[in-house]
Amino acid sequence: MTSITLHPGDNRASLRRLIARGVRVHSVVTDPPYGLVSIQKRFGKEGAAPARREKNDGSFARLSGGFMGRKWDGTGIERDPEFWKLIYDILLPGGYVFAFSGSRTGHWQACAMEMAGFVMHPMHGWCFGSGFPKASNAERAIDAHRCVRPGRHYESALPRDPRPDDHVCDSCEEGDYWEGWGYGTQTQKPALEPIYLGQKPFSEKNGAANLLKHGVGAMNIDGCRVNGRNGRHPSNLILDGSPDVVALFPYTKSGSPGVMRKGVNDGACYGAESRAAGTQMTGFGDEGSAARFFHQFPLTDEDYAHAIAAGVIGEDRGAPLIYHGKAGKLDRAGGAHPTVKPIALMQNLIRHITPPGGIVLDPFAGSGTTAEAARREGFDCILMEAETEYVEFLERRFPEINEHNQKMLLSDEQLGDYSFTVCSISKRKGLNSYLSDLIGENVDLSDLM
């Protein structure tokens, strides 16, 4: 029977505590914050006055509230090499981490992971058809900027547009030059979300020795083949299965399985001539959209049901938005997280990098999709979550969590040296309830500031 444990509060404190106790995990599958704020919003414009706020020394001219004003998206933890070093330390040698990121900001995360010591494998991409652009119309912007006459400065296709009638002036003619142009960081239709794959290096002289010692370091290929164990080799492109995405791929035919003849390339590529005669060549003898070469994981009603219950999205779910970089129907419904990840997708990622009997870690648990996926795959899962609303939802979604975690009542607060002493047990949730099992231990809160 699998287990799910939850560590509320700052995941860095939880990671340090577990590492000090010798806890190690076999894989990490997580969806960190994407840091979707501009450089100016994050650091301030040149010459801006420092923002003197609590826990801020003025080093940032402005503090960001994060995407949609959410503080969890503006902390910068996903681009902090020190955070990824903690992930590195809790992984067994050879262990892998799958970490989602934003298509606009993911390079920061990838660099931080590499700086922490991870060997970076080719980026995986989740391709979806439900995203939409949010560009500024260049023609209309110029008209509004240059023309002093109020109203609509363009020819509208909307017959019932409530704004004043169209008009034409010299400024409008300047805008006409830029008809069909747009600008902004969300100008193009979002269709790809990166999933970075990092690996902690082997501690032994080769992969075989590392596998024998630590039981981790290889990928489950046969268990993750497209369309089953005898299907195609898994790739680093993953589709949502939507008609829009499938339509992007051409119609192709695949060759039938054959045997390599010496010195002859029977349609295979990359080094076929060098293979020994008699080698069995791969082939499926099928035809159709080339999308069949890749895994497809559409969002299901169950995925939406859990997201709605967690408050991630509203009842009016609209299209299954995946991209973080805009506010769409889901976002306007008041949800805290603008994304929904299919459980089947998370199952595939977990199965791909976690050995039998392994432990999966998700330091950004959110609504618990990783935990549910791990449970279905037969793996134990360790969750960490800082947001109270999600902690409470996780406890409702996975009742067994309370069997592994005790709620602490903190006293003897020593603010002078930033330490607390945990001295008693209670079911009450306090400010530092994430220090769930540190009875009698002093905790240095400077690590959390």
CSV table of C-alpha atoms in Angstrom, one decimal:
chain,number,residue,atom,x,y,z
A,1,MET,CA,0.0,0.0,0.0
A,2,THR,CA,1.4,3.4,-1.0
A,3,SER,CA,1.7,6.3,1.4
A,4,ILE,CA,1.4,10.1,0.9
A,5,THR,CA,3.0,12.5,3.4
A,6,LEU,CA,2.7,16.2,3.5
A,7,HIS,CA,5.1,18.9,4.8
A,8,PRO,CA,3.3,22.2,5.0
A,9,GLY,CA,5.2,25.5,4.9
A,10,ASP,CA,8.4,26.6,3.3
A,11,ASN,CA,9.7,23.7,1.3
A,12,ARG,CA,13.4,24.7,1.8
A,13,ALA,CA,13.0,24.2,5.6
A,14,SER,CA,11.3,20.8,5.0
A,15,LEU,CA,14.1,19.8,2.5
A,16,ARG,CA,16.8,20.7,4.9
A,17,ARG,CA,15.2,18.8,7.7
A,18,LEU,CA,14.7,15.7,5.7
A,19,ILE,CA,18.2,15.8,4.2
A,20,ALA,CA,19.7,16.1,7.7
A,21,ARG,CA,17.7,13.0,8.8
A,22,GLY,CA,19.1,11.1,5.9
A,23,VAL,CA,15.9,10.9,3.9
A,24,ARG,CA,16.5,10.4,0.1
A,25,VAL,CA,14.0,10.1,-2.8
A,26,HIS,CA,14.2,8.3,-6.1
A,27,SER,CA,12.6,11.0,-8.3
A,28,VAL,CA,11.2,14.5,-8.3
A,29,VAL,CA,8.2,15.4,-10.5
A,30,THR,CA,6.9,18.9,-9.9
A,31,ASP,CA,5.3,22.0,-11.4
A,32,PRO,CA,7.1,25.0,-9.8
A,33,PRO,CA,6.1,28.6,-10.0
A,34,TYR,CA,6.8,30.2,-13.4
A,35,GLY,CA,7.8,33.7,-12.3
A,36,LEU,CA,5.6,35.2,-15.0
A,37,VAL,CA,6.4,38.9,-14.2
A,38,SER,CA,8.4,41.3,-16.3
A,39,ILE,CA,12.0,42.3,-15.5
A,40,GLN,CA,10.7,45.8,-14.6
A,41,LYS,CA,8.1,44.5,-12.3
A,42,ARG,CA,10.6,42.1,-10.6
A,43,PHE,CA,13.5,44.5,-10.2
A,44,GLY,CA,12.0,47.9,-11.0
A,45,LYS,CA,12.7,50.5,-13.7
A,46,GLU,CA,16.1,52.2,-13.7
A,47,GLY,CA,16.2,54.9,-11.0
A,48,ALA,CA,13.1,53.6,-9.2
A,49,ALA,CA,13.1,54.0,-5.4
A,50,PRO,CA,13.8,50.9,-3.4
A,51,ALA,CA,10.8,49.2,-2.0
A,52,ARG,CA,11.3,49.0,1.8
A,53,ARG,CA,8.9,46.4,2.9
A,54,GLU,CA,9.0,43.6,5.5
A,55,LYS,CA,11.8,41.1,4.8
A,56,ASN,CA,13.1,43.3,2.0
A,57,ASP,CA,16.5,45.0,2.3
A,58,GLY,CA,15.8,47.3,-0.6
A,59,SER,CA,17.9,45.3,-3.0
A,60,PHE,CA,14.9,45.0,-5.4
A,61,ALA,CA,13.5,48.3,-6.5
A,62,ARG,CA,10.1,46.7,-6.6
A,63,LEU,CA,8.7,43.5,-5.1
A,64,SER,CA,6.5,41.4,-7.4
A,65,GLY,CA,3.2,40.0,-6.4
A,66,GLY,CA,3.6,37.3,-9.0
A,67,PHE,CA,1.3,36.2,-11.8
A,68,MET,CA,-2.3,37.4,-11.1
A,69,GLY,CA,-1.0,39.0,-7.9
A,70,ARG,CA,-0.1,35.6,-6.4
A,71,LYS,CA,2.9,35.8,-4.1
A,72,TRP,CA,3.8,32.2,-4.8
A,73,ASP,CA,4.5,33.0,-8.4
A,74,GLY,CA,6.8,36.0,-7.6
A,75,THR,CA,9.2,34.6,-5.1
A,76,GLY,CA,11.9,33.6,-7.6
A,77,ILE,CA,12.4,30.2,-6.0
A,78,GLU,CA,12.2,28.4,-9.3
A,79,ARG,CA,15.3,30.3,-10.5
A,80,ASP,CA,17.3,29.9,-7.3
A,81,PRO,CA,20.3,27.5,-7.6
A,82,GLU,CA,20.3,27.1,-3.8
A,83,PHE,CA,16.8,25.7,-3.9
A,84,TRP,CA,17.7,23.3,-6.7
A,85,LYS,CA,20.8,22.3,-4.7
A,86,LEU,CA,18.5,21.1,-2.0
A,87,ILE,CA,16.5,19.0,-4.6
A,88,TYR,CA,19.9,17.7,-5.8
A,89,ASP,CA,20.9,16.7,-2.2
A,90,ILE,CA,17.7,14.8,-1.4
A,91,LEU,CA,17.9,12.8,-4.6
A,92,LEU,CA,19.8,9.5,-4.7
A,93,PRO,CA,22.8,9.5,-7.1
A,94,GLY,CA,21.5,9.0,-10.6
A,95,GLY,CA,18.0,10.2,-9.8
A,96,TYR,CA,16.0,12.3,-12.2
A,97,VAL,CA,13.8,15.4,-11.8
A,98,PHE,CA,11.0,16.4,-14.2
A,99,ALA,CA,10.1,20.1,-13.6
A,100,PHE,CA,7.5,22.1,-15.7
A,101,SER,CA,8.2,25.7,-16.4
A,102,GLY,CA,7.0,28.6,-18.5
A,103,SER,CA,7.9,29.0,-22.1
A,104,ARG,CA,9.0,32.6,-21.6
A,105,THR,CA,10.8,32.2,-18.3
A,106,GLY,CA,12.0,28.5,-18.2
A,107,HIS,CA,15.5,29.4,-19.2
A,108,TRP,CA,16.1,30.8,-15.7
A,109,GLN,CA,14.9,27.6,-14.1
A,110,ALA,CA,17.0,25.4,-16.4
A,111,CYS,CA,20.2,27.5,-15.7
A,112,ALA,CA,19.5,27.3,-11.9
A,113,MET,CA,19.1,23.5,-12.1
A,114,GLU,CA,22.4,23.1,-14.0
A,115,MET,CA,24.2,25.5,-11.6
A,116,ALA,CA,23.0,23.3,-8.8
A,117,GLY,CA,24.8,20.3,-10.4
A,118,PHE,CA,22.2,18.6,-12.5
A,119,VAL,CA,23.1,17.0,-15.8
A,120,MET,CA,20.5,18.5,-18.1
A,121,HIS,CA,18.8,16.1,-20.6
A,122,PRO,CA,16.9,17.3,-23.7
A,123,MET,CA,14.0,19.5,-22.8
A,124,HIS,CA,10.6,17.8,-23.0
A,125,GLY,CA,7.8,19.8,-24.5
A,126,TRP,CA,4.0,19.5,-23.9
A,127,CYS,CA,2.2,20.6,-27.0
A,128,PHE,CA,-1.4,21.7,-26.7
A,129,GLY,CA,-4.0,23.4,-28.9
A,130,SER,CA,-6.0,25.3,-26.3
A,131,GLY,CA,-3.8,28.4,-25.7
A,132,PHE,CA,-4.6,31.7,-27.2
A,133,PRO,CA,-2.5,34.9,-27.9
A,134,LYS,CA,-2.9,38.2,-26.1
A,135,ALA,CA,-1.1,40.7,-28.3
A,136,SER,CA,-1.5,44.5,-28.4
A,137,ASN,CA,-2.8,45.6,-31.8
A,138,ALA,CA,-0.1,47.9,-33.3
A,139,GLU,CA,-2.5,49.7,-35.6
A,140,ARG,CA,-5.0,50.5,-32.9
A,141,ALA,CA,-2.3,51.5,-30.4
A,142,ILE,CA,-0.8,54.0,-32.8
A,143,ASP,CA,-4.2,55.5,-33.6
A,144,ALA,CA,-5.0,55.9,-29.9
A,145,HIS,CA,-1.5,57.3,-29.2
A,146,ARG,CA,-1.5,59.9,-32.0
A,147,CYS,CA,-5.1,60.9,-32.6
A,148,VAL,CA,-6.6,63.5,-30.3
A,149,ARG,CA,-10.2,62.7,-31.3
A,150,PRO,CA,-11.8,60.2,-28.9
A,151,GLY,CA,-13.5,57.1,-30.1
A,152,ARG,CA,-12.8,54.2,-32.4
A,153,HIS,CA,-9.8,54.9,-34.7
A,154,TYR,CA,-10.2,51.9,-37.0
A,155,GLU,CA,-12.7,50.1,-39.1
A,156,SER,CA,-14.5,47.8,-36.8
A,157,ALA,CA,-16.0,44.5,-38.0
A,158,LEU,CA,-18.4,44.6,-35.0
A,159,PRO,CA,-21.8,46.0,-36.1
A,160,ARG,CA,-22.9,46.7,-32.6
A,161,ASP,CA,-19.6,48.3,-31.3
A,162,PRO,CA,-20.8,50.7,-28.5
A,163,ARG,CA,-17.9,53.1,-29.2
A,164,PRO,CA,-18.4,56.2,-31.5
A,165,ASP,CA,-18.4,55.9,-35.2
A,166,ASP,CA,-15.2,55.4,-37.2
A,167,HIS,CA,-13.3,58.4,-38.5
A,168,VAL,CA,-10.2,58.9,-40.6
A,169,CYS,CA,-7.4,61.4,-40.0
A,170,ASP,CA,-3.6,61.7,-40.6
A,171,SER,CA,-2.9,59.8,-37.4
A,172,CYS,CA,-5.2,57.0,-38.5
A,173,GLU,CA,-3.3,56.7,-41.8
A,174,GLU,CA,-0.1,56.2,-39.9
A,175,GLY,CA,-1.7,53.4,-38.0
A,176,ASP,CA,-2.9,51.8,-41.2
A,177,TYR,CA,0.8,51.1,-42.1
A,178,TRP,CA,0.9,48.6,-39.1
A,179,GLU,CA,-2.4,46.9,-39.9
A,180,GLY,CA,-2.0,43.2,-39.0
A,181,TRP,CA,0.9,43.7,-36.7
A,182,GLY,CA,1.0,43.1,-32.9
A,183,TYR,CA,3.4,43.4,-30.0
A,184,GLY,CA,4.0,42.1,-26.5
A,185,THR,CA,5.4,39.0,-24.8
A,186,GLN,CA,2.1,37.1,-25.5
A,187,THR,CA,1.8,38.0,-29.2
A,188,GLN,CA,2.1,34.4,-30.5
A,189,LYS,CA,-0.3,31.7,-29.8
A,190,PRO,CA,1.1,29.6,-26.9
A,191,ALA,CA,1.3,26.0,-27.8
A,192,LEU,CA,4.3,24.5,-26.0
A,193,GLU,CA,5.2,24.2,-22.3
A,194,PRO,CA,8.7,23.1,-21.4
A,195,ILE,CA,9.3,20.2,-19.0
A,196,TYR,CA,13.0,20.2,-17.9
A,197,LEU,CA,14.7,16.9,-17.2
A,198,GLY,CA,17.7,16.9,-15.0
A,199,GLN,CA,19.7,14.1,-13.5
A,200,LYS,CA,21.9,13.9,-10.5
A,201,PRO,CA,25.3,12.4,-11.7
A,202,PHE,CA,26.2,8.9,-10.8
A,203,SER,CA,28.3,8.4,-7.6
A,204,GLU,CA,29.8,5.3,-9.0
A,205,LYS,CA,32.2,4.8,-12.0
A,206,ASN,CA,29.5,3.8,-14.4
A,207,GLY,CA,25.7,3.4,-14.7
A,208,ALA,CA,25.7,-0.3,-14.0
A,209,ALA,CA,27.5,0.1,-10.7
A,210,ASN,CA,25.2,3.1,-9.7
A,211,LEU,CA,22.1,1.1,-10.4
A,212,LEU,CA,23.3,-1.8,-8.3
A,213,LYS,CA,24.2,0.4,-5.4
A,214,HIS,CA,21.4,3.0,-5.4
A,215,GLY,CA,18.7,1.3,-7.5
A,216,VAL,CA,18.2,4.4,-9.6
A,217,GLY,CA,19.7,6.1,-12.7
A,218,ALA,CA,17.9,4.5,-15.6
A,219,MET,CA,14.7,5.3,-17.5
A,220,ASN,CA,11.7,3.0,-17.9
A,221,ILE,CA,11.5,2.7,-21.7
A,222,ASP,CA,9.2,-0.3,-22.2
A,223,GLY,CA,6.8,0.9,-19.5
A,224,CYS,CA,6.4,4.3,-21.3
A,225,ARG,CA,6.2,3.3,-24.9
A,226,VAL,CA,3.6,5.0,-27.0
A,227,ASN,CA,0.4,2.9,-27.1
A,228,GLY,CA,1.8,0.2,-24.8
A,229,ARG,CA,4.8,-2.1,-24.3
A,230,ASN,CA,5.2,-2.9,-27.9
A,231,GLY,CA,4.6,0.6,-29.2
A,232,ARG,CA,7.0,3.3,-30.3
A,233,HIS,CA,9.9,4.5,-28.3
A,234,PRO,CA,8.9,7.4,-26.0
A,235,SER,CA,10.1,10.9,-27.1
A,236,ASN,CA,10.6,14.3,-25.6
A,237,LEU,CA,7.4,15.7,-27.3
A,238,ILE,CA,4.1,15.1,-25.6
A,239,LEU,CA,0.7,16.1,-27.0
A,240,ASP,CA,-2.6,16.9,-25.5
A,241,GLY,CA,-4.4,14.9,-28.2
A,242,SER,CA,-6.6,17.8,-29.2
A,243,PRO,CA,-7.8,18.0,-32.9
A,244,ASP,CA,-5.8,21.3,-33.3
A,245,VAL,CA,-2.6,19.6,-32.4
A,246,VAL,CA,-3.1,16.4,-34.3
A,247,ALA,CA,-3.9,18.4,-37.4
A,248,LEU,CA,-0.5,20.0,-37.3
A,249,PHE,CA,1.2,16.7,-38.2
A,250,PRO,CA,1.3,15.3,-41.7
A,251,TYR,CA,-0.2,12.1,-43.0
A,252,THR,CA,2.6,9.5,-43.1
A,253,LYS,CA,3.2,5.8,-43.7
A,254,SER,CA,5.6,3.6,-41.7
A,255,GLY,CA,7.6,0.8,-43.1
A,256,SER,CA,7.1,-2.8,-42.0
A,257,PRO,CA,9.6,-4.6,-39.7
A,258,GLY,CA,12.5,-6.1,-41.6
A,259,VAL,CA,16.0,-7.5,-41.2
A,260,MET,CA,19.2,-5.6,-41.9
A,261,ARG,CA,21.1,-6.7,-45.0
A,262,LYS,CA,24.8,-6.0,-44.8
A,263,GLY,CA,25.7,-2.7,-46.2
A,264,VAL,CA,22.1,-1.7,-47.1
A,265,ASN,CA,20.1,0.9,-45.4
A,266,ASP,CA,16.5,-0.5,-45.5
A,267,GLY,CA,14.9,2.9,-44.8
A,268,ALA,CA,16.3,3.3,-41.3
A,269,CYS,CA,18.4,6.3,-40.4
A,270,TYR,CA,21.4,7.2,-38.4
A,271,GLY,CA,24.0,4.5,-38.7
A,272,ALA,CA,22.0,1.7,-40.3
A,273,GLU,CA,24.9,0.8,-42.6
A,274,SER,CA,27.1,0.1,-39.6
A,275,ARG,CA,24.8,-2.4,-38.0
A,276,ALA,CA,25.5,-6.1,-38.2
A,277,ALA,CA,23.7,-8.1,-40.9
A,278,GLY,CA,20.6,-9.8,-39.5
A,279,THR,CA,19.7,-7.0,-37.0
A,280,GLN,CA,16.0,-6.7,-36.6
A,281,MET,CA,14.8,-3.3,-37.8
A,282,THR,CA,12.0,-1.4,-36.1
A,283,GLY,CA,8.8,-0.9,-38.1
A,284,PHE,CA,5.0,-0.8,-37.6
A,285,GLY,CA,3.5,-0.9,-41.1
A,286,ASP,CA,0.9,1.7,-40.2
A,287,GLU,CA,-0.3,5.0,-41.5
A,288,GLY,CA,-2.1,8.1,-40.4
A,289,SER,CA,-1.3,11.4,-38.7
A,290,ALA,CA,2.4,11.6,-37.5
A,291,ALA,CA,0.9,12.5,-34.2
A,292,ARG,CA,0.7,8.7,-33.5
A,293,PHE,CA,4.5,8.8,-32.9
A,294,PHE,CA,4.0,10.7,-29.6
A,295,HIS,CA,2.2,10.3,-26.3
A,296,GLN,CA,-1.2,12.1,-26.0
A,297,PHE,CA,-2.7,13.0,-22.7
A,298,PRO,CA,-5.9,15.0,-22.9
A,299,LEU,CA,-7.5,16.6,-19.8
A,300,THR,CA,-10.3,14.6,-18.5
A,301,ASP,CA,-13.5,15.4,-16.5
A,302,GLU,CA,-11.8,13.9,-13.5
A,303,ASP,CA,-8.8,16.3,-13.9
A,304,TYR,CA,-11.2,19.2,-14.0
A,305,ALA,CA,-13.3,17.9,-11.0
A,306,HIS,CA,-10.2,17.9,-8.7
A,307,ALA,CA,-9.0,21.3,-10.0
A,308,ILE,CA,-12.5,22.8,-9.3
A,309,ALA,CA,-12.7,21.2,-5.9
A,310,ALA,CA,-9.2,22.6,-5.0
A,311,GLY,CA,-10.2,26.1,-6.1
A,312,VAL,CA,-7.6,26.0,-8.9
A,313,ILE,CA,-10.3,26.8,-11.5
A,314,GLY,CA,-13.9,27.9,-11.4
A,315,GLU,CA,-17.0,26.0,-12.4
A,316,ASP,CA,-17.0,27.8,-15.7
A,317,ARG,CA,-13.9,25.9,-16.8
A,318,GLY,CA,-13.9,27.1,-20.5
A,319,ALA,CA,-11.0,25.8,-22.5
A,320,PRO,CA,-8.3,23.7,-20.8
A,321,LEU,CA,-5.7,26.4,-20.5
A,322,ILE,CA,-2.2,25.1,-20.0
A,323,TYR,CA,-0.1,28.2,-20.6
A,324,HIS,CA,0.5,30.5,-17.7
A,325,GLY,CA,1.3,33.7,-19.7
A,326,LYS,CA,-2.2,35.2,-20.0
A,327,ALA,CA,-5.5,35.5,-18.1
A,328,GLY,CA,-8.2,33.5,-19.8
A,329,LYS,CA,-11.6,32.3,-18.9
A,330,LEU,CA,-10.3,30.0,-16.3
A,331,ASP,CA,-8.2,32.7,-14.7
A,332,ARG,CA,-11.1,35.2,-14.6
A,333,ALA,CA,-13.1,32.6,-12.8
A,334,GLY,CA,-11.0,33.4,-9.8
A,335,GLY,CA,-8.7,30.4,-9.7
A,336,ALA,CA,-5.4,30.7,-7.9
A,337,HIS,CA,-3.6,28.4,-10.3
A,338,PRO,CA,-4.1,29.0,-14.0
A,339,THR,CA,-3.2,25.5,-15.1
A,340,VAL,CA,-4.5,22.0,-14.9
A,341,LYS,CA,-2.2,19.0,-15.5
A,342,PRO,CA,-3.7,15.7,-16.6
A,343,ILE,CA,-3.2,12.9,-14.1
A,344,ALA,CA,-2.3,10.6,-17.0
A,345,LEU,CA,0.5,12.9,-18.0
A,346,MET,CA,1.9,13.0,-14.5
A,347,GLN,CA,1.6,9.2,-14.3
A,348,ASN,CA,3.7,8.8,-17.5
A,349,LEU,CA,6.4,11.2,-16.2
A,350,ILE,CA,6.6,9.4,-12.8
A,351,ARG,CA,6.7,5.9,-14.4
A,352,HIS,CA,9.4,7.0,-16.8
A,353,ILE,CA,12.0,7.9,-14.1
A,354,THR,CA,11.0,6.2,-10.9
A,355,PRO,CA,12.2,2.6,-10.2
A,356,PRO,CA,9.8,0.0,-8.6
A,357,GLY,CA,9.3,0.7,-5.0
A,358,GLY,CA,10.7,4.2,-5.3
A,359,ILE,CA,9.7,7.4,-3.5
A,360,VAL,CA,8.5,10.5,-5.5
A,361,LEU,CA,8.9,14.0,-4.2
A,362,ASP,CA,6.8,17.1,-5.2
A,363,PRO,CA,8.0,20.2,-3.4
A,364,PHE,CA,5.1,22.3,-5.0
A,365,ALA,CA,2.2,20.0,-4.4
A,366,GLY,CA,-0.7,22.4,-5.3
A,367,SER,CA,-3.9,20.4,-5.7
A,368,GLY,CA,-2.0,17.0,-5.4
A,369,THR,CA,-2.0,15.8,-9.0
A,370,THR,CA,1.5,14.4,-8.6
A,371,ALA,CA,0.4,12.5,-5.5
A,372,GLU,CA,-2.6,11.0,-7.1
A,373,ALA,CA,-0.5,10.0,-10.1
A,374,ALA,CA,2.1,8.4,-7.9
A,375,ARG,CA,-0.6,6.5,-5.9
A,376,ARG,CA,-2.0,5.1,-9.1
A,377,GLU,CA,1.5,4.0,-10.2
A,378,GLY,CA,2.2,2.3,-6.9
A,379,PHE,CA,4.8,4.8,-5.5
A,380,ASP,CA,5.0,6.5,-2.2
A,381,CYS,CA,4.9,10.3,-2.5
A,382,ILE,CA,6.3,13.2,-0.3
A,383,LEU,CA,4.4,16.5,-0.8
A,384,MET,CA,5.4,20.0,0.3
A,385,GLU,CA,3.1,23.0,0.0
A,386,ALA,CA,3.3,26.5,1.4
A,387,GLU,CA,-0.2,27.9,0.6
A,388,THR,CA,-2.7,27.3,3.4
A,389,GLU,CA,-5.7,26.8,1.0
A,390,TYR,CA,-3.9,24.0,-0.8
A,391,VAL,CA,-2.7,22.4,2.4
A,392,GLU,CA,-6.3,22.2,3.6
A,393,PHE,CA,-7.4,20.8,0.3
A,394,LEU,CA,-4.7,18.2,0.2
A,395,GLU,CA,-5.7,17.0,3.7
A,396,ARG,CA,-9.3,16.6,2.4
A,397,ARG,CA,-8.3,14.9,-0.8
A,398,PHE,CA,-5.9,12.5,0.9
A,399,PRO,CA,-7.2,11.6,4.4
A,400,GLU,CA,-4.2,9.4,5.0
A,401,ILE,CA,-2.0,12.5,5.2
A,402,ASN,CA,-3.2,13.2,8.8
A,403,GLU,CA,-2.1,9.7,9.8
A,404,HIS,CA,1.5,10.7,9.0
A,405,ASN,CA,1.6,14.3,10.2
A,406,GLN,CA,1.0,15.8,13.6
A,407,LYS,CA,0.0,19.5,14.0
A,408,MET,CA,2.3,21.4,16.3
A,409,LEU,CA,1.5,24.3,18.7
A,410,LEU,CA,4.6,26.5,18.9
A,411,SER,CA,5.6,28.5,22.0
A,412,ASP,CA,8.6,30.2,23.5
A,413,GLU,CA,9.0,32.4,20.4
A,414,GLN,CA,12.5,33.9,20.4
A,415,LEU,CA,12.3,36.6,17.8
A,416,GLY,CA,15.6,38.1,18.7
A,417,ASP,CA,17.7,35.2,17.3
A,418,TYR,CA,15.0,34.1,14.8
A,419,SER,CA,14.3,30.8,16.5
A,420,PHE,CA,11.3,28.9,17.8
A,421,THR,CA,11.2,26.0,20.2
A,422,VAL,CA,8.5,23.4,19.5
A,423,CYS,CA,7.3,22.2,22.8
A,424,SER,CA,3.8,20.6,22.5
A,425,ILE,CA,1.4,18.8,20.2
A,426,SER,CA,-1.9,20.1,19.1
A,427,LYS,CA,-4.4,19.7,16.2
A,428,ARG,CA,-4.4,23.5,15.9
A,429,LYS,CA,-2.8,24.9,12.8
A,430,GLY,CA,-0.4,27.7,13.7
A,431,LEU,CA,1.8,30.0,11.7
A,432,ASN,CA,4.6,27.5,11.7
A,433,SER,CA,2.6,24.3,11.4
A,434,TYR,CA,4.9,23.1,8.7
A,435,LEU,CA,7.4,22.3,11.5
A,436,SER,CA,5.3,19.2,11.9
A,437,ASP,CA,7.6,16.8,13.6
A,438,LEU,CA,10.3,18.9,15.3
A,439,ILE,CA,9.3,18.4,18.9
A,440,GLY,CA,12.0,19.7,21.1
A,441,GLU,CA,14.1,21.0,18.3
A,442,ASN,CA,15.2,24.6,17.7
A,443,VAL,CA,14.5,25.9,14.2
A,444,ASP,CA,16.5,28.7,12.6
A,445,LEU,CA,13.9,30.9,10.9
A,446,SER,CA,16.6,33.0,9.1
A,447,ASP,CA,16.5,30.2,6.5
A,448,LEU,CA,12.9,31.0,5.8
A,449,MET,CA,13.2,34.8,5.4
